[in-house]
PDB file of C-alpha atoms and ligand atoms in Angstrom:
ATOM      1  CA  MET A   1      30.115 -33.128   1.673  1.00 95.00           C
ATOM      2  CA  LYS A   2      29.553 -33.556   5.404  1.00 97.00           C
ATOM      3  CA  ILE A   3      26.157 -34.849   6.473  1.00 98.00           C
ATOM      4  CA  THR A   4      25.260 -34.980  10.155  1.00 98.00           C
ATOM      5  CA  ILE A   5      22.542 -37.331  11.427  1.00 98.00           C
ATOM      6  CA  ASP A   6      21.551 -36.649  14.996  1.00 96.00           C
ATOM      7  CA  GLY A   7      18.809 -38.064  17.145  1.00 93.00           C
ATOM      8  CA  PRO A   8      17.995 -39.873  20.379  1.00 89.00           C
ATOM      9  CA  ALA A   9      18.684 -43.578  21.031  1.00 80.00           C
ATOM     10  CA  GLY A  10      16.439 -45.766  18.875  1.00 83.00           C
ATOM     11  CA  SER A  11      15.495 -43.035  16.406  1.00 90.00           C
ATOM     12  CA  GLY A  12      17.022 -45.122  13.611  1.00 90.00           C
ATOM     13  CA  LYS A  13      20.010 -42.849  13.160  1.00 93.00           C
ATOM     14  CA  SER A  14      22.626 -45.638  12.997  1.00 93.00           C
ATOM     15  CA  THR A  15      20.764 -47.635  10.408  1.00 94.00           C
ATOM     16  CA  VAL A  16      20.052 -44.552   8.294  1.00 97.00           C
ATOM     17  CA  ALA A  17      23.555 -43.110   8.630  1.00 98.00           C
ATOM     18  CA  LYS A  18      25.199 -46.410   7.613  1.00 98.00           C
ATOM     19  CA  GLU A  19      22.909 -46.802   4.616  1.00 98.00           C
ATOM     20  CA  ILE A  20      23.598 -43.218   3.459  1.00 98.00           C
ATOM     21  CA  SER A  21      27.318 -43.921   3.861  1.00 98.00           C
ATOM     22  CA  ARG A  22      26.932 -46.997   1.591  1.00 98.00           C
ATOM     23  CA  ARG A  23      24.855 -45.265  -1.043  1.00 97.00           C
ATOM     24  CA  LEU A  24      27.218 -42.289  -1.275  1.00 97.00           C
ATOM     25  CA  GLY A  25      30.401 -44.336  -0.808  1.00 98.00           C
ATOM     26  CA  ILE A  26      31.743 -42.047   1.919  1.00 98.00           C
ATOM     27  CA  PRO A  27      32.971 -42.933   5.459  1.00 98.00           C
ATOM     28  CA  TYR A  28      30.728 -43.149   8.478  1.00 98.00           C
ATOM     29  CA  LEU A  29      31.631 -41.790  11.882  1.00 98.00           C
ATOM     30  CA  ASN A  30      29.541 -43.048  14.802  1.00 98.00           C
ATOM     31  CA  THR A  31      30.337 -40.492  17.518  1.00 97.00           C
ATOM     32  CA  GLY A  32      28.254 -42.408  20.112  1.00 95.00           C
ATOM     33  CA  LEU A  33      30.544 -45.412  19.675  1.00 96.00           C
ATOM     34  CA  VAL A  34      33.554 -43.261  20.494  1.00 98.00           C
ATOM     35  CA  TYR A  35      31.751 -41.901  23.586  1.00 97.00           C
ATOM     36  CA  ARG A  36      31.044 -45.488  24.558  1.00 97.00           C
ATOM     37  CA  ALA A  37      34.679 -46.438  23.963  1.00 98.00           C
ATOM     38  CA  THR A  38      35.878 -43.689  26.285  1.00 98.00           C
ATOM     39  CA  ALA A  39      33.307 -44.804  28.893  1.00 97.00           C
ATOM     40  CA  TYR A  40      34.517 -48.413  28.561  1.00 97.00           C
ATOM     41  CA  VAL A  41      38.158 -47.385  29.001  1.00 97.00           C
ATOM     42  CA  CYS A  42      37.231 -45.273  32.060  1.00 96.00           C
ATOM     43  CA  MET A  43      35.494 -48.358  33.465  1.00 95.00           C
ATOM     44  CA  ILE A  44      38.301 -50.838  32.889  1.00 95.00           C
ATOM     45  CA  GLU A  45      41.011 -48.410  33.931  1.00 95.00           C
ATOM     46  CA  GLY A  46      39.009 -47.370  37.011  1.00 95.00           C
ATOM     47  CA  LEU A  47      39.181 -43.645  36.266  1.00 94.00           C
ATOM     48  CA  GLU A  48      37.339 -41.510  38.817  1.00 89.00           C
ATOM     49  CA  GLU A  49      34.930 -38.739  37.854  1.00 85.00           C
ATOM     50  CA  GLY A  50      37.580 -36.036  38.120  1.00 89.00           C
ATOM     51  CA  GLU A  51      40.032 -37.946  35.928  1.00 93.00           C
ATOM     52  CA  VAL A  52      37.963 -38.696  32.829  1.00 94.00           C
ATOM     53  CA  LEU A  53      39.997 -36.397  30.572  1.00 96.00           C
ATOM     54  CA  LYS A  54      42.947 -38.739  31.096  1.00 96.00           C
ATOM     55  CA  VAL A  55      41.194 -41.121  28.761  1.00 95.00           C
ATOM     56  CA  PHE A  56      42.417 -38.980  25.838  1.00 95.00           C
ATOM     57  CA  ASP A  57      46.002 -39.773  26.771  1.00 94.00           C
ATOM     58  CA  SER A  58      45.330 -43.500  26.404  1.00 93.00           C
ATOM     59  CA  PRO A  59      45.904 -45.477  23.194  1.00 95.00           C
ATOM     60  CA  ILE A  60      42.432 -45.239  21.674  1.00 96.00           C
ATOM     61  CA  ARG A  61      42.374 -45.393  17.868  1.00 97.00           C
ATOM     62  CA  VAL A  62      39.334 -44.918  15.615  1.00 98.00           C
ATOM     63  CA  GLU A  63      39.147 -46.432  12.129  1.00 97.00           C
ATOM     64  CA  LEU A  64      36.523 -45.337   9.616  1.00 98.00           C
ATOM     65  CA  GLY A  65      35.170 -47.026   6.496  1.00 98.00           C
ATOM     66  CA  ILE A  66      32.009 -47.298   4.462  1.00 98.00           C
ATOM     67  CA  ALA A  67      29.180 -47.949   6.984  1.00 98.00           C
ATOM     68  CA  ARG A  68      31.868 -48.777   9.537  1.00 98.00           C
ATOM     69  CA  THR A  69      33.345 -47.151  12.641  1.00 98.00           C
ATOM     70  CA  GLU A  70      35.738 -49.282  14.711  1.00 98.00           C
ATOM     71  CA  VAL A  71      37.528 -48.458  17.923  1.00 98.00           C
ATOM     72  CA  PHE A  72      40.788 -50.027  19.086  1.00 98.00           C
ATOM     73  CA  TYR A  73      42.229 -49.844  22.576  1.00 98.00           C
ATOM     74  CA  LYS A  74      45.811 -51.010  23.047  1.00 96.00           C
ATOM     75  CA  GLN A  75      45.610 -52.639  19.558  1.00 92.00           C
ATOM     76  CA  GLU A  76      42.476 -54.615  20.519  1.00 97.00           C
ATOM     77  CA  ASN A  77      39.276 -54.031  18.559  1.00 98.00           C
ATOM     78  CA  ILE A  78      36.783 -53.190  21.351  1.00 98.00           C
ATOM     79  CA  SER A  79      33.891 -52.188  19.056  1.00 98.00           C
ATOM     80  CA  ASP A  80      31.822 -55.283  19.914  1.00 96.00           C
ATOM     81  CA  LYS A  81      32.158 -54.674  23.657  1.00 96.00           C
ATOM     82  CA  LEU A  82      30.408 -51.343  23.679  1.00 97.00           C
ATOM     83  CA  GLY A  83      26.757 -52.146  22.985  1.00 90.00           C
ATOM     84  CA  SER A  84      25.494 -52.793  26.517  1.00 88.00           C
ATOM     85  CA  GLU A  85      23.152 -50.519  28.475  1.00 83.00           C
ATOM     86  CA  ASP A  86      25.806 -50.301  31.215  1.00 91.00           C
ATOM     87  CA  VAL A  87      28.389 -48.772  28.894  1.00 95.00           C
ATOM     88  CA  GLY A  88      25.674 -46.524  27.370  1.00 91.00           C
ATOM     89  CA  LYS A  89      24.729 -45.244  30.806  1.00 89.00           C
ATOM     90  CA  ILE A  90      28.319 -44.347  31.741  1.00 94.00           C
ATOM     91  CA  ALA A  91      28.771 -42.713  28.316  1.00 94.00           C
ATOM     92  CA  SER A  92      25.703 -40.571  28.916  1.00 87.00           C
ATOM     93  CA  GLN A  93      27.033 -39.588  32.368  1.00 90.00           C
ATOM     94  CA  ILE A  94      30.493 -38.671  31.055  1.00 93.00           C
ATOM     95  CA  ALA A  95      28.739 -36.668  28.319  1.00 89.00           C
ATOM     96  CA  THR A  96      27.380 -34.279  30.946  1.00 86.00           C
ATOM     97  CA  PHE A  97      30.895 -32.841  31.598  1.00 91.00           C
ATOM     98  CA  PRO A  98      31.428 -29.774  29.396  1.00 91.00           C
ATOM     99  CA  ALA A  99      35.259 -30.151  29.459  1.00 94.00           C
ATOM    100  CA  PHE A 100      34.874 -33.724  28.279  1.00 96.00           C
ATOM    101  CA  ARG A 101      32.622 -32.681  25.413  1.00 94.00           C
ATOM    102  CA  GLU A 102      35.034 -29.922  24.351  1.00 95.00           C
ATOM    103  CA  ARG A 103      37.855 -32.430  24.283  1.00 96.00           C
ATOM    104  CA  ILE A 104      36.024 -35.186  22.420  1.00 97.00           C
ATOM    105  CA  ASN A 105      34.729 -32.669  19.868  1.00 97.00           C
ATOM    106  CA  GLN A 106      38.329 -31.578  19.164  1.00 97.00           C
ATOM    107  CA  PHE A 107      39.173 -35.244  18.717  1.00 97.00           C
ATOM    108  CA  PHE A 108      36.341 -35.654  16.160  1.00 98.00           C
ATOM    109  CA  ARG A 109      37.325 -32.528  14.240  1.00 97.00           C
ATOM    110  CA  SER A 110      40.981 -33.524  13.960  1.00 94.00           C
ATOM    111  CA  LEU A 111      40.010 -37.086  13.000  1.00 96.00           C
ATOM    112  CA  MET A 112      37.781 -35.847  10.162  1.00 96.00           C
ATOM    113  CA  GLY A 113      39.520 -32.700   8.861  1.00 93.00           C
ATOM    114  CA  GLU A 114      38.001 -31.790   5.505  1.00 92.00           C
ATOM    115  CA  LYS A 115      36.951 -35.371   4.720  1.00 94.00           C
ATOM    116  CA  GLN A 116      33.551 -36.144   3.304  1.00 97.00           C
ATOM    117  CA  ALA A 117      31.514 -38.239   5.726  1.00 98.00           C
ATOM    118  CA  VAL A 118      28.233 -39.154   7.304  1.00 98.00           C
ATOM    119  CA  ILE A 119      28.476 -38.300  10.986  1.00 98.00           C
ATOM    120  CA  GLU A 120      26.049 -39.748  13.456  1.00 98.00           C
ATOM    121  CA  GLY A 121      25.525 -38.419  16.962  1.00 95.00           C
ATOM    122  CA  ARG A 122      23.598 -36.154  19.286  1.00 92.00           C
ATOM    123  CA  ASP A 123      25.278 -32.863  18.605  1.00 93.00           C
ATOM    124  CA  ALA A 124      27.093 -33.515  15.346  1.00 97.00           C
ATOM    125  CA  GLY A 125      25.159 -30.720  13.638  1.00 97.00           C
ATOM    126  CA  THR A 126      25.048 -28.315  16.597  1.00 95.00           C
ATOM    127  CA  HIS A 127      28.523 -28.511  18.118  1.00 94.00           C
ATOM    128  CA  ILE A 128      30.880 -30.890  16.347  1.00 96.00           C
ATOM    129  CA  PHE A 129      30.350 -29.767  12.739  1.00 97.00           C
ATOM    130  CA  PRO A 130      28.170 -26.655  12.822  1.00 97.00           C
ATOM    131  CA  ASN A 131      29.127 -25.960   9.180  1.00 96.00           C
ATOM    132  CA  ALA A 132      27.945 -29.349   7.883  1.00 97.00           C
ATOM    133  CA  ASP A 133      26.373 -29.252   4.435  1.00 97.00           C
ATOM    134  CA  LEU A 134      23.237 -31.108   5.499  1.00 98.00           C
ATOM    135  CA  LYS A 135      21.899 -31.645   9.009  1.00 98.00           C
ATOM    136  CA  ILE A 136      19.272 -34.301   9.691  1.00 98.00           C
ATOM    137  CA  PHE A 137      17.580 -34.801  13.048  1.00 97.00           C
ATOM    138  CA  LEU A 138      15.696 -38.081  13.380  1.00 97.00           C
ATOM    139  CA  THR A 139      13.175 -38.687  16.105  1.00 94.00           C
ATOM    140  CA  ALA A 140      10.458 -41.203  17.061  1.00 95.00           C
ATOM    141  CA  SER A 141       8.172 -41.816  20.050  1.00 95.00           C
ATOM    142  CA  PRO A 142       9.878 -43.257  23.186  1.00 94.00           C
ATOM    143  CA  GLU A 143       7.769 -46.442  22.890  1.00 96.00           C
ATOM    144  CA  GLU A 144       8.795 -47.033  19.296  1.00 95.00           C
ATOM    145  CA  ARG A 145      12.431 -46.300  20.105  1.00 94.00           C
ATOM    146  CA  ALA A 146      12.327 -48.759  23.028  1.00 95.00           C
ATOM    147  CA  ARG A 147      10.770 -51.412  20.772  1.00 95.00           C
ATOM    148  CA  ARG A 148      13.584 -50.975  18.182  1.00 91.00           C
ATOM    149  CA  ARG A 149      16.301 -51.030  20.834  1.00 88.00           C
ATOM    150  CA  TYR A 150      14.732 -54.133  22.396  1.00 93.00           C
ATOM    151  CA  GLU A 151      14.775 -55.968  19.021  1.00 92.00           C
ATOM    152  CA  GLN A 152      18.369 -54.840  18.319  1.00 87.00           C
ATOM    153  CA  LEU A 153      19.731 -55.891  21.709  1.00 87.00           C
ATOM    154  CA  LYS A 154      17.893 -59.202  21.523  1.00 93.00           C
ATOM    155  CA  SER A 155      19.346 -59.931  18.073  1.00 94.00           C
ATOM    156  CA  GLU A 156      22.809 -59.165  19.512  1.00 89.00           C
ATOM    157  CA  GLY A 157      22.254 -61.867  22.118  1.00 92.00           C
ATOM    158  CA  PHE A 158      21.584 -59.636  25.141  1.00 88.00           C
ATOM    159  CA  GLN A 159      18.894 -60.642  27.658  1.00 90.00           C
ATOM    160  CA  VAL A 160      16.563 -57.682  27.755  1.00 91.00           C
ATOM    161  CA  ASP A 161      13.303 -56.418  29.238  1.00 95.00           C
ATOM    162  CA  TYR A 162      11.136 -53.967  27.229  1.00 97.00           C
ATOM    163  CA  GLN A 163       9.875 -51.961  30.200  1.00 97.00           C
ATOM    164  CA  GLU A 164      13.395 -51.575  31.545  1.00 95.00           C
ATOM    165  CA  ILE A 165      14.614 -50.332  28.175  1.00 93.00           C
ATOM    166  CA  LEU A 166      11.720 -47.867  27.923  1.00 95.00           C
ATOM    167  CA  ARG A 167      12.533 -46.548  31.398  1.00 95.00           C
ATOM    168  CA  ALA A 168      16.248 -46.292  30.534  1.00 91.00           C
ATOM    169  CA  ILE A 169      15.431 -44.425  27.273  1.00 90.00           C
ATOM    170  CA  ILE A 170      13.227 -41.902  29.058  1.00 92.00           C
ATOM    171  CA  GLU A 171      15.836 -41.400  31.789  1.00 90.00           C
ATOM    172  CA  ARG A 172      18.648 -41.018  29.229  1.00 84.00           C
ATOM    173  CA  ASP A 173      16.547 -38.574  27.157  1.00 86.00           C
ATOM    174  CA  GLN A 174      15.984 -36.445  30.229  1.00 87.00           C
ATOM    175  CA  ARG A 175      19.646 -36.475  31.212  1.00 82.00           C
ATOM    176  CA  ASP A 176      20.798 -35.691  27.672  1.00 77.00           C
ATOM    177  CA  ALA A 177      18.220 -32.888  27.243  1.00 80.00           C
ATOM    178  CA  SER A 178      18.713 -31.225  30.624  1.00 82.00           C
ATOM    179  CA  ARG A 179      22.502 -30.761  30.561  1.00 74.00           C
ATOM    180  CA  PRO A 180      22.956 -27.109  31.458  1.00 76.00           C
ATOM    181  CA  LEU A 181      25.636 -26.742  28.767  1.00 74.00           C
ATOM    182  CA  TYR A 182      25.221 -28.456  25.399  1.00 74.00           C
ATOM    183  CA  PRO A 183      21.641 -29.640  25.989  1.00 73.00           C
ATOM    184  CA  PHE A 184      20.611 -32.177  23.380  1.00 84.00           C
ATOM    185  CA  LYS A 185      18.436 -30.498  20.744  1.00 89.00           C
ATOM    186  CA  PRO A 186      18.232 -30.181  16.939  1.00 94.00           C
ATOM    187  CA  ALA A 187      20.330 -27.564  15.164  1.00 95.00           C
ATOM    188  CA  GLU A 188      18.262 -24.576  14.030  1.00 96.00           C
ATOM    189  CA  ASP A 189      18.978 -25.439  10.407  1.00 97.00           C
ATOM    190  CA  ALA A 190      18.395 -29.212  10.790  1.00 98.00           C
ATOM    191  CA  VAL A 191      15.697 -31.034   8.867  1.00 98.00           C
ATOM    192  CA  ILE A 192      13.621 -32.902  11.465  1.00 97.00           C
ATOM    193  CA  ILE A 193      12.187 -36.284  10.419  1.00 97.00           C
ATOM    194  CA  ASP A 194       9.801 -38.185  12.716  1.00 96.00           C
ATOM    195  CA  THR A 195      10.326 -41.842  11.844  1.00 95.00           C
ATOM    196  CA  THR A 196       7.693 -43.345  14.203  1.00 95.00           C
ATOM    197  CA  ASP A 197       5.408 -44.410  11.327  1.00 94.00           C
ATOM    198  CA  MET A 198       7.960 -44.461   8.533  1.00 95.00           C
ATOM    199  CA  LYS A 199       9.589 -47.452   6.852  1.00 92.00           C
ATOM    200  CA  LEU A 200      13.381 -47.403   6.726  1.00 93.00           C
ATOM    201  CA  GLU A 201      13.383 -47.077   2.920  1.00 96.00           C
ATOM    202  CA  GLU A 202      11.121 -44.004   3.138  1.00 97.00           C
ATOM    203  CA  VAL A 203      13.530 -42.318   5.514  1.00 97.00           C
ATOM    204  CA  ILE A 204      16.507 -43.152   3.270  1.00 97.00           C
ATOM    205  CA  GLU A 205      14.691 -41.793   0.193  1.00 98.00           C
ATOM    206  CA  LYS A 206      13.874 -38.599   2.005  1.00 98.00           C
ATOM    207  CA  VAL A 207      17.486 -38.083   3.102  1.00 98.00           C
ATOM    208  CA  LEU A 208      18.814 -38.887  -0.397  1.00 97.00           C
ATOM    209  CA  ASN A 209      16.402 -36.333  -1.888  1.00 97.00           C
ATOM    210  CA  LEU A 210      17.649 -33.689   0.539  1.00 97.00           C
ATOM    211  CA  ILE A 211      21.229 -34.519  -0.393  1.00 97.00           C
ATOM    212  CA  LYS A 212      20.383 -34.122  -4.095  1.00 95.00           C
ATOM    213  CA  GLU A 213      18.785 -30.736  -3.364  1.00 93.00           C
ATOM    214  CA  ARG A 214      21.894 -29.529  -1.526  1.00 86.00           C
ATOM    215  CA  GLY A 215      24.371 -31.207  -3.888  1.00 73.00           C
TER     216      GLY A 215
HETATM  217  O1   DC B   1      24.348 -42.980  20.455  1.00 92.70           O
HETATM  218  P1   DC B   1      24.722 -43.824  21.673  1.00 92.70           P
HETATM  219  O2   DC B   1      23.509 -44.280  22.447  1.00 92.70           O
HETATM  220  O3   DC B   1      25.635 -44.932  21.353  1.00 92.70           O
HETATM  221  O4   DC B   1      25.513 -42.797  22.651  1.00 92.70           O
HETATM  222  C1   DC B   1      25.841 -43.122  23.970  1.00 92.70           C
HETATM  223  C2   DC B   1      25.811 -41.883  24.863  1.00 92.70           C
HETATM  224  O5   DC B   1      26.877 -40.973  24.486  1.00 92.70           O
HETATM  225  C3   DC B   1      24.518 -41.028  24.778  1.00 92.70           C
HETATM  226  O6   DC B   1      23.636 -41.310  25.806  1.00 92.70           O
HETATM  227  C4   DC B   1      25.010 -39.611  24.927  1.00 92.70           C
HETATM  228  C5   DC B   1      26.445 -39.643  24.547  1.00 92.70           C
HETATM  229  N1   DC B   1      26.686 -38.987  23.246  1.00 92.70           N
HETATM  230  C6   DC B   1      26.713 -37.594  23.242  1.00 92.70           C
HETATM  231  O7   DC B   1      26.469 -36.970  24.254  1.00 92.70           O
HETATM  232  N2   DC B   1      27.044 -36.953  22.079  1.00 92.70           N
HETATM  233  C7   DC B   1      27.270 -37.639  20.949  1.00 92.70           C
HETATM  234  N3   DC B   1      27.579 -36.954  19.807  1.00 92.70           N
HETATM  235  C8   DC B   1      27.203 -39.042  20.943  1.00 92.70           C
HETATM  236  C9   DC B   1      26.906 -39.697  22.121  1.00 92.70           C
END
């Protein structure tokens, strides 16, 4: 079974996707982390805007496990270097290039093949795996998403400012939603869950029930 969990930054999609991966014992693919990895490699290799596709010729390797996606570049595990707002911003900019999206989607499809997995992203259900067995779209208010992101970054040791994060979230939402090709929106057959006033366990239960129904 392939389950896609899409949603904007701070909607809770990572936490939910990892927990579903654990409960079902199937791998977890965090597509945003791979976008971030490509952004990071573009940054350190100094690739210009017109050269971003070259990143796919570089030695990037993705390893999947239960509740775990890790990215290696030149044998080094770079997964912990990808969490900053700077890398996120570049990832979101690169993501506006249609040719880049086509290429990274091919990468995801050949990485996964027919494997069972929980796939987290923005367009996992619309463009990467349009035939997924279950598509979830998580959302929450921008303020609640900023609050969650603030807590997460703080716990990871980053120095952060709530208002700045809220501004960045709104800006990123707009950029992601207004791409002329591949705008960010739920799949027509996705189940939309607004998590603003929900506890994590409630969201998990809801997703598990949907999986049972489809199973
Ligand atoms: O989920 P994230 O914040 O780590 O993703 C970083 C950026 O990558 C996000 O702003 C948009 C882009 N992205 C995308 O366009 N499509 C995906 N499936 C995943 C991420």
